[in-house]
CSV table of C-alpha atoms and ligand atoms in Angstrom, one decimal:
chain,number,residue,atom,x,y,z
A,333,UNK,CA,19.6,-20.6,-28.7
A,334,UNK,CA,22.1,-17.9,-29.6
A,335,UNK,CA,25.5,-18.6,-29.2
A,336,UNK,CA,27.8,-16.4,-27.8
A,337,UNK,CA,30.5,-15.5,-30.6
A,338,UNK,CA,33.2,-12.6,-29.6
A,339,UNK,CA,33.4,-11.8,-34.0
A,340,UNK,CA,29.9,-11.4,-34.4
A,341,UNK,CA,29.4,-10.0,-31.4
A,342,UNK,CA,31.9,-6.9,-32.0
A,343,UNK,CA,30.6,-6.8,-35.5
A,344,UNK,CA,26.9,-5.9,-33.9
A,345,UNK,CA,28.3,-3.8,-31.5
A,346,UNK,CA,31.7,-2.4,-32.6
A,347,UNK,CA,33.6,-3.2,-29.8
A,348,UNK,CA,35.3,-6.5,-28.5
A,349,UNK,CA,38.3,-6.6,-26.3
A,350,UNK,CA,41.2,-8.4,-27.3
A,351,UNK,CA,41.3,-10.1,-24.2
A,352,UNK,CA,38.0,-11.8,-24.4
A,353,UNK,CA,39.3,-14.2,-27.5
A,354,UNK,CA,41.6,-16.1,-25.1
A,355,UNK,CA,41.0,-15.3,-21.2
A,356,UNK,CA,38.7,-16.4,-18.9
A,357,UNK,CA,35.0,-15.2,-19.3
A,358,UNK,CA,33.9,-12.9,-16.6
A,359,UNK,CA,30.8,-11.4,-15.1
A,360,UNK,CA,31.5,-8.3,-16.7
A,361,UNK,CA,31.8,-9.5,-20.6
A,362,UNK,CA,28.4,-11.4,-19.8
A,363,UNK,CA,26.6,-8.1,-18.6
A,364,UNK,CA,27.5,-6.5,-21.8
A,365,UNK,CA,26.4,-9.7,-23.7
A,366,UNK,CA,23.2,-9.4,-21.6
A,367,UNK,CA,22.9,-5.9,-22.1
A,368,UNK,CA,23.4,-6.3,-26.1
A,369,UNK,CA,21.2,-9.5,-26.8
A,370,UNK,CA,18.8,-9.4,-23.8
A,371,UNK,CA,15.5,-6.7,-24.8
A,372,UNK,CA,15.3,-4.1,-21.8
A,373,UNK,CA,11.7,-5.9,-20.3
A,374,UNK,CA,13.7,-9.0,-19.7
A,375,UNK,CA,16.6,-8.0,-18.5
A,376,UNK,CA,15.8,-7.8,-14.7
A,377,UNK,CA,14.6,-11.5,-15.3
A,378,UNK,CA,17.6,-13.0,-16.3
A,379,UNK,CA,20.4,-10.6,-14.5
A,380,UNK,CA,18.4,-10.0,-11.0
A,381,UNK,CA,19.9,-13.0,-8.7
A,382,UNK,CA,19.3,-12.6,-4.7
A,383,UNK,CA,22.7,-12.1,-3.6
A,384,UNK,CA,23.1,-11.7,0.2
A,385,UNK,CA,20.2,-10.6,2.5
A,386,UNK,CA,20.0,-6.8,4.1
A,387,UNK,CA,17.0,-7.3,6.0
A,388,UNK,CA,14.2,-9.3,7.5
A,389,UNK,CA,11.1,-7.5,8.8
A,390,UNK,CA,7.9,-8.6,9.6
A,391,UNK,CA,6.5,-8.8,6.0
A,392,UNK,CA,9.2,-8.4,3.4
A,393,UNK,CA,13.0,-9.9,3.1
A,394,UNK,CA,15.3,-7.4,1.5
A,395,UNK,CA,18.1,-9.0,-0.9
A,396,UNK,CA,21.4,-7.6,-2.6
A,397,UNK,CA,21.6,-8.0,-6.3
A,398,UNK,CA,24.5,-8.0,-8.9
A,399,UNK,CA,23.3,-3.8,-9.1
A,400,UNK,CA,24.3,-1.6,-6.6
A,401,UNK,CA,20.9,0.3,-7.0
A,402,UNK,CA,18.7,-2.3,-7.0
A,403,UNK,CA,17.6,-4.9,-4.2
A,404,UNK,CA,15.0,-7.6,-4.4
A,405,UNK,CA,11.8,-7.8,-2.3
A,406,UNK,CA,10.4,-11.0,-1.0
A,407,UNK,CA,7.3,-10.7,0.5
A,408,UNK,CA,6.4,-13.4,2.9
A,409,UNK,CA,2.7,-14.8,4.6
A,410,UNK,CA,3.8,-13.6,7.8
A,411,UNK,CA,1.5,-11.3,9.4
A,412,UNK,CA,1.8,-9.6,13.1
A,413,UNK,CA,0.0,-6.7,14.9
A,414,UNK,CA,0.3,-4.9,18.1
A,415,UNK,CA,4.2,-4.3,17.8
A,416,UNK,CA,4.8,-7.7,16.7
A,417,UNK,CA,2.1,-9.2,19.5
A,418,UNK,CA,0.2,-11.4,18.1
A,419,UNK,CA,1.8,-13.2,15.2
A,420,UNK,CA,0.5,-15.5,12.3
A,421,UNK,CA,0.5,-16.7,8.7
A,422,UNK,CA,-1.7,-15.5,6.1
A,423,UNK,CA,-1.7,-17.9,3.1
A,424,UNK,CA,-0.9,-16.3,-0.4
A,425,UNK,CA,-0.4,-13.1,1.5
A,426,UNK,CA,2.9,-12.6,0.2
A,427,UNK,CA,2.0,-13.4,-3.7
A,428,UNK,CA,-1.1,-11.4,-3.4
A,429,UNK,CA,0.2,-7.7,-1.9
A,430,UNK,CA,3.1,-8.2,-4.0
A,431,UNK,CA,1.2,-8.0,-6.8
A,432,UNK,CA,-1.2,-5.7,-5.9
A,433,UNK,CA,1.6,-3.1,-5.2
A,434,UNK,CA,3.3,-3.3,-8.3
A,435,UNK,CA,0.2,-2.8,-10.2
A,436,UNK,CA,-0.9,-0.2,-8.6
A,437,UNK,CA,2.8,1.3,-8.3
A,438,UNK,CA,3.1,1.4,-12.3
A,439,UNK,CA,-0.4,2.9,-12.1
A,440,UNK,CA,0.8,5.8,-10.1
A,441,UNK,CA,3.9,5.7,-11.8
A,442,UNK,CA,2.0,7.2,-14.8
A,443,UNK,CA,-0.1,9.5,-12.9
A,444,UNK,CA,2.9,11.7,-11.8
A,445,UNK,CA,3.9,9.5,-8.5
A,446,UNK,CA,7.5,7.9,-8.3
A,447,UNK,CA,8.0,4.9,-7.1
A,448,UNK,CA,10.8,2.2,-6.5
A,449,UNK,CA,9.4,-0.4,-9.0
A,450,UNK,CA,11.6,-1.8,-11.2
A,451,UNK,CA,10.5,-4.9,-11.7
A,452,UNK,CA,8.1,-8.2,-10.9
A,453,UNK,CA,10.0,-11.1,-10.9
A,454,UNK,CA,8.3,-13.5,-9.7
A,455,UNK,CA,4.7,-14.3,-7.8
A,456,UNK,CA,6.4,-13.3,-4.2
A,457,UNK,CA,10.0,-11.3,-5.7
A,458,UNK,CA,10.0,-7.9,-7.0
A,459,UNK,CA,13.3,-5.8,-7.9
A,460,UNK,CA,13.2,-2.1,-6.7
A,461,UNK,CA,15.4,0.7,-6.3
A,462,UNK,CA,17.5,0.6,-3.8
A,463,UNK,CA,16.6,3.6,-1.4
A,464,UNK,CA,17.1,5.4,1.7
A,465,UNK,CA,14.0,4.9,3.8
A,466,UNK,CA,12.6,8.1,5.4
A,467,UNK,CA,11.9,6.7,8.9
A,468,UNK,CA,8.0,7.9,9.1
A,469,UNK,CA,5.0,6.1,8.3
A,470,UNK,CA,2.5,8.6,6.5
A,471,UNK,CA,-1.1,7.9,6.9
A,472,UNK,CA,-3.8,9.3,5.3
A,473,UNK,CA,-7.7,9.0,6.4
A,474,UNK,CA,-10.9,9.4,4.4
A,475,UNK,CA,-12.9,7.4,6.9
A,476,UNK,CA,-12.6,7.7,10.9
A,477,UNK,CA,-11.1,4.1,12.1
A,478,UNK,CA,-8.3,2.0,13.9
A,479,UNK,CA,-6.0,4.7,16.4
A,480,UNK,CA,-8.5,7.7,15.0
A,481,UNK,CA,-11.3,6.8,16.2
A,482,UNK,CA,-9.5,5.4,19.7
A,483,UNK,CA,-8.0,8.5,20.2
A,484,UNK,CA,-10.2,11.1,19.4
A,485,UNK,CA,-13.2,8.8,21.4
A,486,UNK,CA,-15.1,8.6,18.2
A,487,UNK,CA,-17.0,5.9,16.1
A,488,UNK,CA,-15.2,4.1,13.5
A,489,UNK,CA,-17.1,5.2,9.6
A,490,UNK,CA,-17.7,8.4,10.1
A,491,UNK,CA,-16.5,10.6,6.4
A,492,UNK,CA,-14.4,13.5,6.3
A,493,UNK,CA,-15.0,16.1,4.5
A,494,UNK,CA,-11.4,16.2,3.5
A,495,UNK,CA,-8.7,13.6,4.2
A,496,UNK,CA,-6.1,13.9,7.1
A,497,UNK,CA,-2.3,13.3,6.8
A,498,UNK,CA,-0.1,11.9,9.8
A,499,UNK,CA,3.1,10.8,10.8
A,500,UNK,CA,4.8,8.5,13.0
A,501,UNK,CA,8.5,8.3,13.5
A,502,UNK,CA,9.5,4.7,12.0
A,503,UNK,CA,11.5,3.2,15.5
A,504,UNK,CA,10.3,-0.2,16.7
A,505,UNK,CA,12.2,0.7,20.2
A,506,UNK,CA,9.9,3.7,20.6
A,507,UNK,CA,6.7,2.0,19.0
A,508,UNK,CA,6.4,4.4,16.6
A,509,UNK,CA,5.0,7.3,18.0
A,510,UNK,CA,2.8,10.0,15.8
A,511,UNK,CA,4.9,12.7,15.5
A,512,UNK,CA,4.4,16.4,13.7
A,513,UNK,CA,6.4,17.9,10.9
A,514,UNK,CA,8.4,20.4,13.3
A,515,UNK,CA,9.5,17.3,14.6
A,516,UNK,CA,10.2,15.2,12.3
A,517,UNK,CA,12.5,18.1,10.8
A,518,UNK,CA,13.9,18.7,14.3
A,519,UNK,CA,15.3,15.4,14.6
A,520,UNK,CA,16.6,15.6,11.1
A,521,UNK,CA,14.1,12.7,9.6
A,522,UNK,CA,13.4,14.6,6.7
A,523,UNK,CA,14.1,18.1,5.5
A,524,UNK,CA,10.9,20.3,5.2
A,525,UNK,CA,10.8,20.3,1.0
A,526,UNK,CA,11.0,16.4,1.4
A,527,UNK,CA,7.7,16.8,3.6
A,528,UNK,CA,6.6,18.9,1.5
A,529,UNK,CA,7.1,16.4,-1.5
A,530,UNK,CA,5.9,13.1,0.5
A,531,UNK,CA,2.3,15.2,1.8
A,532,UNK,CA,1.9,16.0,-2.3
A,533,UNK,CA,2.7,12.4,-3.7
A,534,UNK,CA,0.8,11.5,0.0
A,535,UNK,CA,-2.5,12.9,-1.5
A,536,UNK,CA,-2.4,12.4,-4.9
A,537,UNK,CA,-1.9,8.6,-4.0
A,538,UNK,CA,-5.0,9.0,-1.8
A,539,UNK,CA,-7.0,10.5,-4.8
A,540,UNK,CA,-5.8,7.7,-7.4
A,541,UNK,CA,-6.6,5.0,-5.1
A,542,UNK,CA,-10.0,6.2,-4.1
A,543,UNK,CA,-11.4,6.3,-7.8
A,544,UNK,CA,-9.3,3.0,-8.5
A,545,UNK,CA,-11.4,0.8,-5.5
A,546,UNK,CA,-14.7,3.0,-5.8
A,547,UNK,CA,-14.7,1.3,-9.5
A,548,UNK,CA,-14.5,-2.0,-8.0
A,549,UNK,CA,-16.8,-0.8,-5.4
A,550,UNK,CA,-14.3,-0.6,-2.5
A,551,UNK,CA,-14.2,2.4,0.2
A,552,UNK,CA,-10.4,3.7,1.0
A,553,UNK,CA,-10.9,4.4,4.4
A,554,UNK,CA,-7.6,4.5,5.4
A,555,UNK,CA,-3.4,3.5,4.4
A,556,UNK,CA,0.4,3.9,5.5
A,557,UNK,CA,2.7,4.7,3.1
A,558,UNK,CA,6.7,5.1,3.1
A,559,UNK,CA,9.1,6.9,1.1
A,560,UNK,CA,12.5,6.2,0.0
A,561,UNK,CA,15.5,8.3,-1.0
A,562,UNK,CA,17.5,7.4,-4.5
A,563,UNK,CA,21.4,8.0,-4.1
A,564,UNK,CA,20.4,11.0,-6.3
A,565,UNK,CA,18.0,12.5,-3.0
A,566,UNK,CA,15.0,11.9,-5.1
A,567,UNK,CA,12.1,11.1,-3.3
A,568,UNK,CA,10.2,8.1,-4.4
A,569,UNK,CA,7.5,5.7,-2.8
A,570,UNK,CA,8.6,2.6,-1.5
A,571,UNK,CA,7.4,0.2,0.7
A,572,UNK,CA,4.1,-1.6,-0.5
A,573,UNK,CA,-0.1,-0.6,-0.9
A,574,UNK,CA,-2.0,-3.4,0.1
A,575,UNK,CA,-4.5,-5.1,2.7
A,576,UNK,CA,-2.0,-5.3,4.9
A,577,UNK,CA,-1.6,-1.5,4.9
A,578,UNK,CA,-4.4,-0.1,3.9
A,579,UNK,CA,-8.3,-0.6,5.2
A,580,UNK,CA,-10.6,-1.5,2.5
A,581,UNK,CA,-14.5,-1.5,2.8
A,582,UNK,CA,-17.0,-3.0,0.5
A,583,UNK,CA,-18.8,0.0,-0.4
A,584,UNK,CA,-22.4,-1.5,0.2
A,585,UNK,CA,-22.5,-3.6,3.3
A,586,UNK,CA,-18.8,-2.1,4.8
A,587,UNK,CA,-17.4,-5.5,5.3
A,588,UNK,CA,-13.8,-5.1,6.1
A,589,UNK,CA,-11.6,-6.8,3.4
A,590,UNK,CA,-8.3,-5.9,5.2
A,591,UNK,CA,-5.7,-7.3,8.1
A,592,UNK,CA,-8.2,-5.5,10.5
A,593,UNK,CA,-9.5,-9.5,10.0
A,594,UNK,CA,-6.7,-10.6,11.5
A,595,UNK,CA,-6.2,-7.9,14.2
A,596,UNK,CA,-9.3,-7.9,15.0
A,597,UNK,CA,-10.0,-12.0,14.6
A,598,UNK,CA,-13.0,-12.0,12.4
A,599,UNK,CA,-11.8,-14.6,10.3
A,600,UNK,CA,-11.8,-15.7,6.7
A,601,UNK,CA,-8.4,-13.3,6.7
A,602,UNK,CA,-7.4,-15.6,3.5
A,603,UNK,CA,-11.1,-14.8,1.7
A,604,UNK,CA,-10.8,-10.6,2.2
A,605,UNK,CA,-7.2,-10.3,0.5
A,606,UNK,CA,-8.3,-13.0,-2.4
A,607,UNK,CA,-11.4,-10.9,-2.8
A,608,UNK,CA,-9.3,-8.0,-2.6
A,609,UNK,CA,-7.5,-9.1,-5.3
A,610,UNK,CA,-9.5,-10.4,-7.7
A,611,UNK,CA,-11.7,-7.0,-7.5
A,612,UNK,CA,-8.5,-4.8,-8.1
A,613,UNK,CA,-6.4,-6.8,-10.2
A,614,UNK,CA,-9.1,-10.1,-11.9
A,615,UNK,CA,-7.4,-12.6,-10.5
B,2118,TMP,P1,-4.2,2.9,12.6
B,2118,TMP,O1,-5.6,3.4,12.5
B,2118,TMP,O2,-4.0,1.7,13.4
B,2118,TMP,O3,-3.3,4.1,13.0
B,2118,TMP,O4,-3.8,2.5,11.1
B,2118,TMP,C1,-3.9,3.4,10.0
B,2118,TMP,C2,-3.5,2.7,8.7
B,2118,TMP,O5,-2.2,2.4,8.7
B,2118,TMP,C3,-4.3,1.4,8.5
B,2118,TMP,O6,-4.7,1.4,7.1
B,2118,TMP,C4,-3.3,0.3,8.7
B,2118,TMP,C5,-2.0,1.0,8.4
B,2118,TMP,N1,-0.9,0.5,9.3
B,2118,TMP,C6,0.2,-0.1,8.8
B,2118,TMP,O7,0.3,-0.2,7.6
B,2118,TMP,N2,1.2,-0.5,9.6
B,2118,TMP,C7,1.1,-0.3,11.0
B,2118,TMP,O8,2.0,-0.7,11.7
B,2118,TMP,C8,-0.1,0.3,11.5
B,2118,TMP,C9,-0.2,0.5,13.0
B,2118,TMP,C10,-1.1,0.7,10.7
């Protein structure tokens, strides 16, 4: 291992304070020894540390790190549905839609979409931009299902011949209730060239996805998706893409290898998100 020498180290870099030959050594002389020595694809590695935690929901912990614009996700088996009604554990939930979201993040990262990925750290812990969350879930449907097909008194599988986009206004008091774009601009949610912006990454998601699981013969009948706000204002995806937020099909016999196992007890929850992804991802 390297050891950390202030004369080489200035000779490398051109710069040493004076004060680091005799004081104490601080957190900010080992960020710029990090920053130095450590290549840029391991830095999150060795510098990310959970500091204090934001935020519990129902799927994901939210920690501080030593960066102000960067938090850590842990992503946990917990599962609920209904508003939190019925409750459970899905095991190797967490490992397996943390995973699957970052490698389909970096996917759409290339194809034009941004997203809050910074990082994987480990199996369950991912570092991400910190962001504003725009409080609406936006869902997009190839395939009538779920609250579709229940309100609009319709069968579940039928295929539109374009997809639909909705909204509903993130608030847990409220239930989250759809709501339009008038409204959500109204209540000053989002401005319209945000929803603008978040219907155009919206679709283009939709499109990448639905080649992505056709190939591993997979129907994207339905998914949520959220959006964050940088400090900048730039809109960026956030949250996660997964079984737990999307509905997956097997393209043959339409078995459902999503939550809708666990909403809707079917069972062998576990077997649908391994086989989920080991189509996707190989493993
Ligand atoms: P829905 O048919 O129940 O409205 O669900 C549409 C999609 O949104 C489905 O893929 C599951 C996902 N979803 C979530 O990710 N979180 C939620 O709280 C709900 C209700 C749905």
């Amino acid at each position: 291992m390297e050891v950390y020498n202030p004369t080489s180290f200035e000779a490398d870099i051109g710069s040493c304070p004076k004060e680091w030959e005799s004081g104490p050594i601080t957190l900010d002389m080992i960020d710029r020894i990090i920053c130095h020595y450590v290549p840029s694809n391991e830095k999150g590695k060795i510098t990310m540390n959970k500091l204090e935690q934001l935020y519990e929901g129902k799927a994901k912990k939210v920690f501080s790190t030593e960066d102000p614009d960067v938090v850590i996700v842990s992503y946990k088996d917990d599962a609920t549905a209904f508003d939190g009604l019925k409750k459970g554990t899905i095991t190797g939930k967490g490992a397996i839609n943390n995973q699957m979201t970052n490698f389909l993040m970096q996917q759409l990262e290339k194809a034009g979409v941004p997203t809050h990925f910074v990082e994987e750290l480990s199996e369950r812990e991912t570092a991400v931009k910190k962001v504003s969350i725009v409080p609406l879930e936006v869902i997009v449907r190839n395939v009538s299902a779920g609250s579709f097909a229940k309100h609009y008194g319709v069968e579940e599988g039928i295929v539109f011949d374009a997809p639909t986009i909705e909204f509903s206004y993130k608030n847990d008091d409220l239930h989250d209730p759809l709501i339009n774009d008038y409204h959500a601009v109204a209540l000053h949610l989002a401005t319209w060239e945000e929803i603008d912006q978040i219907k155009k990454y919206a679709f283009q998601v939709n499109d990448f996805l639905k080649a992505e699981l056709l190939a591993c013969g997979v129907t994207l009948v339905d998914f949520k998706l959220e959006f964050g706000k940088t400090a900048d204002g730039t809109i960026v995806l956030a949250d996660e893409i997964s079984p737990d937020t999307c509905r997956f099909w097997d393209a043959k016999t339409g078995e459902k290898l999503d939550k809708d196992r666990f909403r809707r007890d079917l069972g062998n929850v576990e077997g649908a998100y391994q086989e989920m992804s080991k189509r996707l991802m190989g493993k």
